[in-house]
Coordinates of N, CA and C and ligand atoms in Angstrom, one line a residue:
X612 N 188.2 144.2 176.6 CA 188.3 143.7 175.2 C 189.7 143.4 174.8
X613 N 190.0 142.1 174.3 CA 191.5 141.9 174.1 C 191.7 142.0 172.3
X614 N 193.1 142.2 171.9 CA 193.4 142.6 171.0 C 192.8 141.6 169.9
X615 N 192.4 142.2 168.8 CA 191.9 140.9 167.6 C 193.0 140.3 166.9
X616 N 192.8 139.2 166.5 CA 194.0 138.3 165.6 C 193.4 139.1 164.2
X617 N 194.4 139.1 163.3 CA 194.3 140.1 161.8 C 193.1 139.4 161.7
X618 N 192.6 138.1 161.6 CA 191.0 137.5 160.8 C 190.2 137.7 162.0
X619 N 190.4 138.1 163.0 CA 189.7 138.0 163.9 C 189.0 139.3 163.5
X620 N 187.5 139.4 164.4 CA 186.1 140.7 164.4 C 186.3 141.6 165.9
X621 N 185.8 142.5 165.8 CA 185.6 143.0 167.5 C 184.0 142.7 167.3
X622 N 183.6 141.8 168.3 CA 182.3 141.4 168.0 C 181.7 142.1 169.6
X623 N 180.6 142.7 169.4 CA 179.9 143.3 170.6 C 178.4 142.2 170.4
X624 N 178.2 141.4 171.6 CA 177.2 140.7 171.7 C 176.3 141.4 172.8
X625 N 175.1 141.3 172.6 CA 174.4 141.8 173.2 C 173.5 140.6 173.6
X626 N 173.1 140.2 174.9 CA 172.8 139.2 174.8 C 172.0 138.7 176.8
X627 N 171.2 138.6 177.2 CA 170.8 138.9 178.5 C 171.0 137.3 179.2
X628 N 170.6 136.2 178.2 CA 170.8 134.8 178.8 C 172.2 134.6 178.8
X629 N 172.3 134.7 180.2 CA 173.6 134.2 180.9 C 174.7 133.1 180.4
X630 N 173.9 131.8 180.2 CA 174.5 130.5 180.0 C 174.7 130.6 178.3
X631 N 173.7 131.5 177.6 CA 174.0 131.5 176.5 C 174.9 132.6 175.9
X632 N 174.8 133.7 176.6 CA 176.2 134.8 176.1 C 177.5 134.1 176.5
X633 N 177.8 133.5 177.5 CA 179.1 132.8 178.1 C 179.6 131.7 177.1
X634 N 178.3 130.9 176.7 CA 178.5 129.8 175.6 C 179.4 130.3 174.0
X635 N 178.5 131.8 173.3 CA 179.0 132.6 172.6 C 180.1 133.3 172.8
X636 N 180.6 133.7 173.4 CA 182.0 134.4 173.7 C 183.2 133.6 173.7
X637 N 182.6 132.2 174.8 CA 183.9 131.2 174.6 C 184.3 130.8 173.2
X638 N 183.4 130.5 172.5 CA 183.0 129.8 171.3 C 183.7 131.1 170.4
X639 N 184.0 131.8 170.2 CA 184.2 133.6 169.2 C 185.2 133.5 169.8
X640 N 185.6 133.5 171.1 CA 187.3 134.2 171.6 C 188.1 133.2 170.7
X641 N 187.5 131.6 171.2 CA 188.6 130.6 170.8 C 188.9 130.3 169.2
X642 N 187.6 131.4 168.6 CA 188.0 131.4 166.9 C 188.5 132.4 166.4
X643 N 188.9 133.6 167.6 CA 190.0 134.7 167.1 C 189.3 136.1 167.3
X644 N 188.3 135.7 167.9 CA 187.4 137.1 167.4 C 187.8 137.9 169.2
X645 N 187.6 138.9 169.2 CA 187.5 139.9 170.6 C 186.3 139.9 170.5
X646 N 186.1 139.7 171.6 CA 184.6 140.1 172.5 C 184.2 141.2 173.4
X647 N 183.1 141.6 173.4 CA 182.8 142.7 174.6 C 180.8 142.1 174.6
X648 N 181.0 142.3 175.6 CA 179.5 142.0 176.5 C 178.8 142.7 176.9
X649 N 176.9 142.5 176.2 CA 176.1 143.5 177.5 C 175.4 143.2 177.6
X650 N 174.4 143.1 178.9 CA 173.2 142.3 179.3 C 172.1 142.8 179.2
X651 N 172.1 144.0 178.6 CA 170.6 144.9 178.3 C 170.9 145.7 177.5
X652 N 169.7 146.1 176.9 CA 169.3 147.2 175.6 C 170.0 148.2 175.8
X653 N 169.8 148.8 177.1 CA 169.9 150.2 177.0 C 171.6 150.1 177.3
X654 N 172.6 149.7 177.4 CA 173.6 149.4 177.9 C 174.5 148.9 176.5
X655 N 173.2 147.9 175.9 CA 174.2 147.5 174.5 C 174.0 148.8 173.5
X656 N 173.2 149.3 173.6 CA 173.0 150.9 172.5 C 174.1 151.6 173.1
X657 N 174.1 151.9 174.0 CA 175.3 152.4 174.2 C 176.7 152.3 174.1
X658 N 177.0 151.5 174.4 CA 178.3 150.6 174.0 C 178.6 150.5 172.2
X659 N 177.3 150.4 171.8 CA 177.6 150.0 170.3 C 177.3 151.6 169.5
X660 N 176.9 152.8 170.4 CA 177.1 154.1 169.5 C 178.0 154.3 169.8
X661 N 179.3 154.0 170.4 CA 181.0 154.3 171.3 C 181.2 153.6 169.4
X662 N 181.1 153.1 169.1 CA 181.4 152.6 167.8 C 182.9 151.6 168.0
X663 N 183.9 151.1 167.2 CA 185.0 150.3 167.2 C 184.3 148.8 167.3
X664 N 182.8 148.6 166.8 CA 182.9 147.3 166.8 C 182.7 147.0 165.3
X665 N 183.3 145.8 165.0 CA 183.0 145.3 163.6 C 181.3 144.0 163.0
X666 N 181.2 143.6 164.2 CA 179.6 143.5 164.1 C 179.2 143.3 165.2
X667 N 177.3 143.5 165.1 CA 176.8 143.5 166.4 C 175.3 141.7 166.2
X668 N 176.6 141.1 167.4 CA 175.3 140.3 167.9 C 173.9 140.0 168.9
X669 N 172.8 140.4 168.3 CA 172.0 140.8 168.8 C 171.0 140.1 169.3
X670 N 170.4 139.8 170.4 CA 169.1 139.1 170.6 C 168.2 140.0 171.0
X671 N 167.0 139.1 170.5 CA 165.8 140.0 170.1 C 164.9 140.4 171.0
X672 N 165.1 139.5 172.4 CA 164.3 139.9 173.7 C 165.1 140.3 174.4
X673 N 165.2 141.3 175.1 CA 166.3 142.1 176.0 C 165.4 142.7 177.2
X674 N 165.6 142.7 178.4 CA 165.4 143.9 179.4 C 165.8 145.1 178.9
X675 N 165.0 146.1 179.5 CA 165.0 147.3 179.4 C 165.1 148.2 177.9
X676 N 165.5 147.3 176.5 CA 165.9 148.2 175.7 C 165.5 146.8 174.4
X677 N 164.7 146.5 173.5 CA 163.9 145.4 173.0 C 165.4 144.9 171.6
X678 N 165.3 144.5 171.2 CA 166.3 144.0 170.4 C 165.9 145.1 169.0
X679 N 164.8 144.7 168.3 CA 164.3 145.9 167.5 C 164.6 146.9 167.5
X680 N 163.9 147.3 168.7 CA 164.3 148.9 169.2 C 165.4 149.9 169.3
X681 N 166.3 148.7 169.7 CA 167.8 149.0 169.8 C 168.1 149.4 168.2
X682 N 168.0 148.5 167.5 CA 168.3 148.2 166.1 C 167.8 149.8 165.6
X683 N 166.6 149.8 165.7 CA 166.4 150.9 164.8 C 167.1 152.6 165.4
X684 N 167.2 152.5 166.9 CA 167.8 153.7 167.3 C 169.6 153.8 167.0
X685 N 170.2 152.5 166.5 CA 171.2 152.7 166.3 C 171.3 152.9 164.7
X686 N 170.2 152.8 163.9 CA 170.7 152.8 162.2 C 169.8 154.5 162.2
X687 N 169.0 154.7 163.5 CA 168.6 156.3 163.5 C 169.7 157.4 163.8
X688 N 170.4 156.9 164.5 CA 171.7 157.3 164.8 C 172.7 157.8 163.6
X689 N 172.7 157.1 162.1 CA 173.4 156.7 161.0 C 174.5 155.6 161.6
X690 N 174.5 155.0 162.5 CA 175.4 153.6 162.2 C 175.2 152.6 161.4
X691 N 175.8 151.8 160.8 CA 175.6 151.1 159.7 C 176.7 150.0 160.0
X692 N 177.1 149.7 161.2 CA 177.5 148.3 161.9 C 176.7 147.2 161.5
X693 N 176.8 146.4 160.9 CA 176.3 144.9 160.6 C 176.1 144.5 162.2
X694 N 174.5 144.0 161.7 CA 173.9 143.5 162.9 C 173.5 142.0 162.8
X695 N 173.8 141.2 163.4 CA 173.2 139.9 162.9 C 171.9 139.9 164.8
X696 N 170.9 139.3 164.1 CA 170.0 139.1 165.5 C 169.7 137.5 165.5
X697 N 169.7 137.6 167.0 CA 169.4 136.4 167.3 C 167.3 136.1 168.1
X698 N 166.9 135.4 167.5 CA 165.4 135.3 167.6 C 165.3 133.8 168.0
X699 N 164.4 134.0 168.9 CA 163.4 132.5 169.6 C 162.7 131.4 169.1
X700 N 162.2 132.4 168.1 CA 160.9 132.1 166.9 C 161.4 132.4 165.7
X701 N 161.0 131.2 164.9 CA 161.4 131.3 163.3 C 159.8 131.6 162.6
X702 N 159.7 132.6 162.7 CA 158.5 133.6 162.4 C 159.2 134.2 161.1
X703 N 158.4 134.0 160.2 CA 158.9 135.0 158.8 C 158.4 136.7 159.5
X704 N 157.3 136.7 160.1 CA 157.2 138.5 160.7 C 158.3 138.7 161.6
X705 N 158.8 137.3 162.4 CA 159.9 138.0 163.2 C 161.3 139.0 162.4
X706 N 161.6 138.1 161.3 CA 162.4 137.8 160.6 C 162.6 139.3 159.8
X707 N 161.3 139.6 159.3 CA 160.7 140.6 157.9 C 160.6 142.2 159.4
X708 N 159.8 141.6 160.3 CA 160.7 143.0 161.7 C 162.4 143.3 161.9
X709 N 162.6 142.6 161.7 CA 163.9 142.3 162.2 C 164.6 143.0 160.8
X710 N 164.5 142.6 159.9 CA 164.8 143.4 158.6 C 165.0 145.2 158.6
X711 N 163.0 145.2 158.3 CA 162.7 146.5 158.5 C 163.7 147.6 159.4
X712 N 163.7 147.2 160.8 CA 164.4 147.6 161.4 C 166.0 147.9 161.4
X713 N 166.6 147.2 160.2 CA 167.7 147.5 159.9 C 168.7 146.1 160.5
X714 N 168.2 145.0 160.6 CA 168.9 144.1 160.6 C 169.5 143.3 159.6
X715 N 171.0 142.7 159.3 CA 171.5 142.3 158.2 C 170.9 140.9 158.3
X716 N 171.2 140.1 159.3 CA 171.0 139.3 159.1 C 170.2 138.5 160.3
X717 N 169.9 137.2 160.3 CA 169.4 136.5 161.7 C 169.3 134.8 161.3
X718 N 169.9 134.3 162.9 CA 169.6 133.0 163.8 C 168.3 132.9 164.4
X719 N 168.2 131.6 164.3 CA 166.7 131.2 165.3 C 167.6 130.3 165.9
X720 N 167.3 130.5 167.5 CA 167.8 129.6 168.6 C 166.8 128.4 168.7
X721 N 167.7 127.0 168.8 CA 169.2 127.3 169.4 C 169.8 126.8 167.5
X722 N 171.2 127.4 167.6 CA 171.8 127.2 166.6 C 173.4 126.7 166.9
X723 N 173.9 126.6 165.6 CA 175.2 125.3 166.1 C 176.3 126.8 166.1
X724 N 177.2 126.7 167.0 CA 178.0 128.4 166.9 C 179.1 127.9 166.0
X725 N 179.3 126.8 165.1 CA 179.8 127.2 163.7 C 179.2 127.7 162.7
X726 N 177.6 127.9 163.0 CA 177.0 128.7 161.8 C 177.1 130.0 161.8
X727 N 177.3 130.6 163.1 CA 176.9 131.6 163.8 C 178.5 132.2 163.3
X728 N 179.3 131.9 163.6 CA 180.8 132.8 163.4 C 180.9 132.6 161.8
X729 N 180.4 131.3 161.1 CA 180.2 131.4 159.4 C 179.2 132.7 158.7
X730 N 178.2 132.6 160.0 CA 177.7 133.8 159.1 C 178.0 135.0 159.6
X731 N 179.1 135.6 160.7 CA 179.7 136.3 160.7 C 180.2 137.3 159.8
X732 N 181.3 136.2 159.4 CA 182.5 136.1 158.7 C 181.4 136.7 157.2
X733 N 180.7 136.0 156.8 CA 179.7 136.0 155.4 C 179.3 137.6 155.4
X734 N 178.8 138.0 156.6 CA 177.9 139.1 156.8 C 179.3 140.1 157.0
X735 N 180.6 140.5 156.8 CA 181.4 141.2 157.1 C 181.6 141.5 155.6
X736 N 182.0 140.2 155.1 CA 182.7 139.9 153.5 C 181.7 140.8 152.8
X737 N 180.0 140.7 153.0 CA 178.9 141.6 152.3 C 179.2 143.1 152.7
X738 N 179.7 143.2 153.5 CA 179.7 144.9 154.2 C 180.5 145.7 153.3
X739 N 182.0 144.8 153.1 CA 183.0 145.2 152.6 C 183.4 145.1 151.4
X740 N 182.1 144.3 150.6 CA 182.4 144.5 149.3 C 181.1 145.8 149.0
X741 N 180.4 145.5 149.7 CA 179.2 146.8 149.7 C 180.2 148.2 149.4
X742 N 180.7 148.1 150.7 CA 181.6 149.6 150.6 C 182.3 149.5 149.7
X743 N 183.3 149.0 149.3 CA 183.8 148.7 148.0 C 183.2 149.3 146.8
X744 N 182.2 148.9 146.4 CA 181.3 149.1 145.5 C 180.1 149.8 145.2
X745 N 180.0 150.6 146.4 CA 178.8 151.1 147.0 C 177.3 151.1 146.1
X746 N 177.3 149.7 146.3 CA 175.6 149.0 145.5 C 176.0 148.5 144.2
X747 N 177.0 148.2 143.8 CA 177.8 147.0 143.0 C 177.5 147.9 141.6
X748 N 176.7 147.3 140.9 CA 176.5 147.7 139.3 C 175.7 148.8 139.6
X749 N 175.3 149.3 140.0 CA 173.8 150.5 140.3 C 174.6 151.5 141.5
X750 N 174.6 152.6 140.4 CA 175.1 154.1 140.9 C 174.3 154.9 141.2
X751 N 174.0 156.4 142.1 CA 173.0 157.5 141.4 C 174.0 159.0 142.2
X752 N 174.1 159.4 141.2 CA 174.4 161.0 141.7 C 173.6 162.1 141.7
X753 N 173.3 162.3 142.8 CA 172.4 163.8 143.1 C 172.8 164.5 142.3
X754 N 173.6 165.1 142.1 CA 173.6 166.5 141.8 C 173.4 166.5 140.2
X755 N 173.5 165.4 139.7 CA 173.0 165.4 137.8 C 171.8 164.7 138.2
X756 N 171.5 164.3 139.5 CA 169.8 163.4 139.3 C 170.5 162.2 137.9
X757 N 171.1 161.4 138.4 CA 171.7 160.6 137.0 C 171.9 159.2 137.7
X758 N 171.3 158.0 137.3 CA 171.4 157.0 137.8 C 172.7 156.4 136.5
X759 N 173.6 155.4 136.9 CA 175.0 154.5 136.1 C 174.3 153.2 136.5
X760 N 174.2 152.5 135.2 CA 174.2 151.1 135.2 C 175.1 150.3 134.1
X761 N 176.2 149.9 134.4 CA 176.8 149.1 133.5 C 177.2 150.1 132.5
X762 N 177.6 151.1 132.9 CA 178.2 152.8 131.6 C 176.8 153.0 131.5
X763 N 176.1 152.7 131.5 CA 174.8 153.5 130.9 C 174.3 154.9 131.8
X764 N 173.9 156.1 131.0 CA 173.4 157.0 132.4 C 172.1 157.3 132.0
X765 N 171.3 157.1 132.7 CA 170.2 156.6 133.0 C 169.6 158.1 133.9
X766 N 169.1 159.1 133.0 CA 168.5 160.3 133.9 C 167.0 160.4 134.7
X767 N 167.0 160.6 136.1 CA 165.8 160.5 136.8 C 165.3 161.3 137.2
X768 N 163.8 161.6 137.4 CA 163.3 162.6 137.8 C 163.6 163.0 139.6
X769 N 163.1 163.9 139.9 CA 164.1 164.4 141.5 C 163.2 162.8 142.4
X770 N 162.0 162.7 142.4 CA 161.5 161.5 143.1 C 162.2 160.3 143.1
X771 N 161.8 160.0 141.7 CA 162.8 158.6 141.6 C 164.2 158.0 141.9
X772 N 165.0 160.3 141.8 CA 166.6 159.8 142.5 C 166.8 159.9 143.7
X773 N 165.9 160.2 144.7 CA 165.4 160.3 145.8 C 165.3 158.5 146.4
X774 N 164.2 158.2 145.8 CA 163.9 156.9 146.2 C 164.9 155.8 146.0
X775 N 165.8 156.3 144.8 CA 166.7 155.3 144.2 C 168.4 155.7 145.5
X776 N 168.1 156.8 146.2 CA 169.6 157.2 146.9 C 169.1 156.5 148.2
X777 N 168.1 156.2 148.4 CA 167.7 155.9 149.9 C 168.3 154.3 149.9
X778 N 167.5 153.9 149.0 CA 167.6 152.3 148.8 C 169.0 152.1 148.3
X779 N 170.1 152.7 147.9 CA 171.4 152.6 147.5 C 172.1 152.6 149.0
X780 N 171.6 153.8 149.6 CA 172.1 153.9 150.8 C 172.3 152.8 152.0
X781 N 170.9 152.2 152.3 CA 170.5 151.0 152.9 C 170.7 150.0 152.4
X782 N 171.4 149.8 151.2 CA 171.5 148.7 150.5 C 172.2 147.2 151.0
X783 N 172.2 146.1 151.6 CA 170.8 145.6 151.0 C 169.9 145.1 152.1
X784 N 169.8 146.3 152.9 CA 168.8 145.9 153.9 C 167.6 146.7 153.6
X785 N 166.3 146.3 153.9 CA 164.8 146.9 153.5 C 165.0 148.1 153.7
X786 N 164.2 149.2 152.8 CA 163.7 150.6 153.4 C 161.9 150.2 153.5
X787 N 161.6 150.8 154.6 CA 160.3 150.3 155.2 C 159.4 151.8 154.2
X788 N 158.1 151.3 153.7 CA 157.5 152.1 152.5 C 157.0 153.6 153.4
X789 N 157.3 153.9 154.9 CA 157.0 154.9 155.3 C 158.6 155.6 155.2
X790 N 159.2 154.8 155.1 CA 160.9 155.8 154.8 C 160.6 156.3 153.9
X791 N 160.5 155.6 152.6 CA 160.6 155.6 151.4 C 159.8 157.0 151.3
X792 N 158.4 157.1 151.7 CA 157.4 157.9 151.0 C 158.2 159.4 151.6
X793 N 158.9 159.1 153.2 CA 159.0 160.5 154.1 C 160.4 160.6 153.4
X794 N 161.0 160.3 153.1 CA 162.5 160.3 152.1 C 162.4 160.9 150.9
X795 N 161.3 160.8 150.0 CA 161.1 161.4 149.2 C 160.4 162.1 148.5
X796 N 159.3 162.1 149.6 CA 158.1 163.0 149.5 C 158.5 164.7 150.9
X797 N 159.0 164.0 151.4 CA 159.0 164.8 152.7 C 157.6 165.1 153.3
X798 N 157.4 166.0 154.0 CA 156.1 167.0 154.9 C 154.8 166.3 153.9
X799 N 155.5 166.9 152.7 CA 154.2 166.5 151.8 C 153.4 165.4 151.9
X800 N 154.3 164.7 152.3 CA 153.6 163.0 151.7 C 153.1 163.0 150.9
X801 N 152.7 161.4 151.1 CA 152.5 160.7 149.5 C 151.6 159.3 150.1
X802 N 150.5 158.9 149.5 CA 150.3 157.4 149.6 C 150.6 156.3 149.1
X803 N 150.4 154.8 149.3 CA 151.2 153.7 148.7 C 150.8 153.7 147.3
X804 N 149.9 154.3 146.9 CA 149.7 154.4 145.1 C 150.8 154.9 144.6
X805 N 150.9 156.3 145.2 CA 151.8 156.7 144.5 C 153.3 156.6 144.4
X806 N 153.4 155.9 145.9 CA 154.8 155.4 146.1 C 154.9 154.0 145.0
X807 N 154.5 153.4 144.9 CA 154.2 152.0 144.0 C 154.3 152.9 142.3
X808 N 154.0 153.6 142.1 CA 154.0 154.1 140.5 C 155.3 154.6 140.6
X809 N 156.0 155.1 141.3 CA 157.3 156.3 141.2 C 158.5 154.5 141.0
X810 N 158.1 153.4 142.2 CA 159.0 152.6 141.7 C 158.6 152.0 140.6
X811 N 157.2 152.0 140.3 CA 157.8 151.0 139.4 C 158.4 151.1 138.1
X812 N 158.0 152.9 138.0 CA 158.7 153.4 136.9 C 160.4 153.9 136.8
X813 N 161.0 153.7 138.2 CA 162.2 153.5 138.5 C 162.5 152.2 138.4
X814 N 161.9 151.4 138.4 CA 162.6 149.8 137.6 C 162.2 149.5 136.3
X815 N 161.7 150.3 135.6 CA 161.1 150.5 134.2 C 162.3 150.7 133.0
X816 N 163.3 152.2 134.7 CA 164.6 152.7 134.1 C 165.5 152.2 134.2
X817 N 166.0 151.3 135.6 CA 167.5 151.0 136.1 C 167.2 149.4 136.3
X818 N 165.8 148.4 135.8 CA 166.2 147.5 136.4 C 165.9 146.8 135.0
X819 N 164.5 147.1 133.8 CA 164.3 146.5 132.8 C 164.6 146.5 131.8
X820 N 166.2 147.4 131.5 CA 166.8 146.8 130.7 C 167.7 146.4 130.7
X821 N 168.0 145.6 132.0 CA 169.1 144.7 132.1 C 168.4 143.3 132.9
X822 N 169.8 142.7 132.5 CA 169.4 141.1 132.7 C 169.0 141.0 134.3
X823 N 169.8 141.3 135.2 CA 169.5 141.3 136.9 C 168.5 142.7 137.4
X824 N 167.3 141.9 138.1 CA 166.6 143.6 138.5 C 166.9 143.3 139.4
X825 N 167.3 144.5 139.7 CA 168.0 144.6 141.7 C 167.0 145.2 142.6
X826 N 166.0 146.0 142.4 CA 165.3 146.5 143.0 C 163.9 145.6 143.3
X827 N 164.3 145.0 144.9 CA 163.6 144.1 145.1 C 161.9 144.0 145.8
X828 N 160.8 143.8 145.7 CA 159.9 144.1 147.0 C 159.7 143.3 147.8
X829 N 159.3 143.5 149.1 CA 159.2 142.7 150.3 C 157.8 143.1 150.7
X830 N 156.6 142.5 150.1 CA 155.3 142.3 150.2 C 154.8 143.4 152.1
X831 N 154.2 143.8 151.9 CA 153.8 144.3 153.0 C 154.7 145.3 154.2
X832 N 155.8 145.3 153.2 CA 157.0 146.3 154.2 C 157.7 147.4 153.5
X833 N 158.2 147.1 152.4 CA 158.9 147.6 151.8 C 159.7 147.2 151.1
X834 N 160.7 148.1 150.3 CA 161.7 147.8 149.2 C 163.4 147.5 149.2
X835 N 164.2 146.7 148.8 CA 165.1 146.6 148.9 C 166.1 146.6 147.6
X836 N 167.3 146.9 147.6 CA 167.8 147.4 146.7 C 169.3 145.9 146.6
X837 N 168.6 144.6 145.8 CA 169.8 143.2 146.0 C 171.2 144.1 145.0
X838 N 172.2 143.8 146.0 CA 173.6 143.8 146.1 C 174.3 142.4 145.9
X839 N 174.9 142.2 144.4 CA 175.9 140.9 144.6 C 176.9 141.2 145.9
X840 N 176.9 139.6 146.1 CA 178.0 139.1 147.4 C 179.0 139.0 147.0
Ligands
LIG1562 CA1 166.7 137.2 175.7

């Protein structure tokens, strides 16, 4: 891995087609970025828990270790490396897996690789104003159970600041509705009724009376918590 230029990424691609990781790297070194290479799942999870990369490019069919897969054992891990994935099929289920799983963003091949290092660059700019801001206008502190919106404080019951810390946390990538329920329900559980009543009465508090509702649904998966860019 050679040193990065100041705008340059340490970009870790993961990536098993030959002609097309070679294509990607040339294409990223000669725009400034460092590169590191791996040809399988189980090889790029590891390389990418060693941490020092600043995003991970990912494709979605891999030997030995699935693109998904990887994804999810590295955000089980707590890494929170921006992932962009790369997919075959422009499948909204690819797309909406690919999410769930804790993906920021994704390409459908073949794509032009000035989109690819623009949405880089885009998907870094989101990370780092995220952290910056940690979930922009929408606060919550445990230990008062107290949701901040715009000065406002906004008191929640233990559920709702539960469900509202998860989705701050992940923000603004999906929490899948079995997180959600084992996040804030724990052992106990809970079914989708009553996961659906606890939000909606958490957007009742932190999203309906203001102009932007940030607390978003993704039909058949789960919830997401929109972050300005
Ligand atoms: Ca592949």
């Amino acid at each position: 891995m050679s040193l990065p230029t100041p705008s340059g990424l340490r970009v870790l691609l993961i990536e098993d087609q030959h002609d097309i990781a070679a294509n990607i790297w040339d294409f990223l070194e000669r725009r400034g970025h460092a590169m590191d290479h791996c040809a399988d799942g189980v090889s790029g999870l590891a390389r990418a828990l060693q941490g020092g990369v600043d995003v991970i490019v990912l494709d979605l069919g891999l030997p030995r270790l699935d693109g998904l897969a990887l994804c999810r054992r590295l955000r089980e891990a707590g890494h929170g490396v921006p992932v962009l994935m790369l997919t075959a099929r422009d499948t909204l289920e690819d797309k909406l897996r690919g999410y769930a799983e804790g993906a920021d963003d994704y390409l459908v091949k073949p794509f032009a690789m000035r989109e690819l290092d623009a949405r880089l660059r885009a998907l870094l700019r989101r990370t780092h104003a995220m952290a910056a801001g940690h979930g922009g206008p929408l606060a919550y502190d445990p230990r008062s159970m107290t949701a901040t919106r715009e000065g406002r404080q906004i008191p929640l019951t233990r559920l709702q600041g539960a469900l509202l810390d998860l989705l701050l946390r992940e923000a603004p990538r999906i929490v899948t509705h079995a997180r959600l329920i084992e996040g804030a329900w724990g052992a106990q559980g809970a079914d989708m009724a009553a996961l659906q009543t606890q939000v909606y009465e958490l957007r009742m508090l932190v999203d309906k009376p203001f102009a932007q509702p940030l607390i978003r649904s993704v039909r058949g998966v789960g919830y997401r918590l929109q972050v300005a860019a």
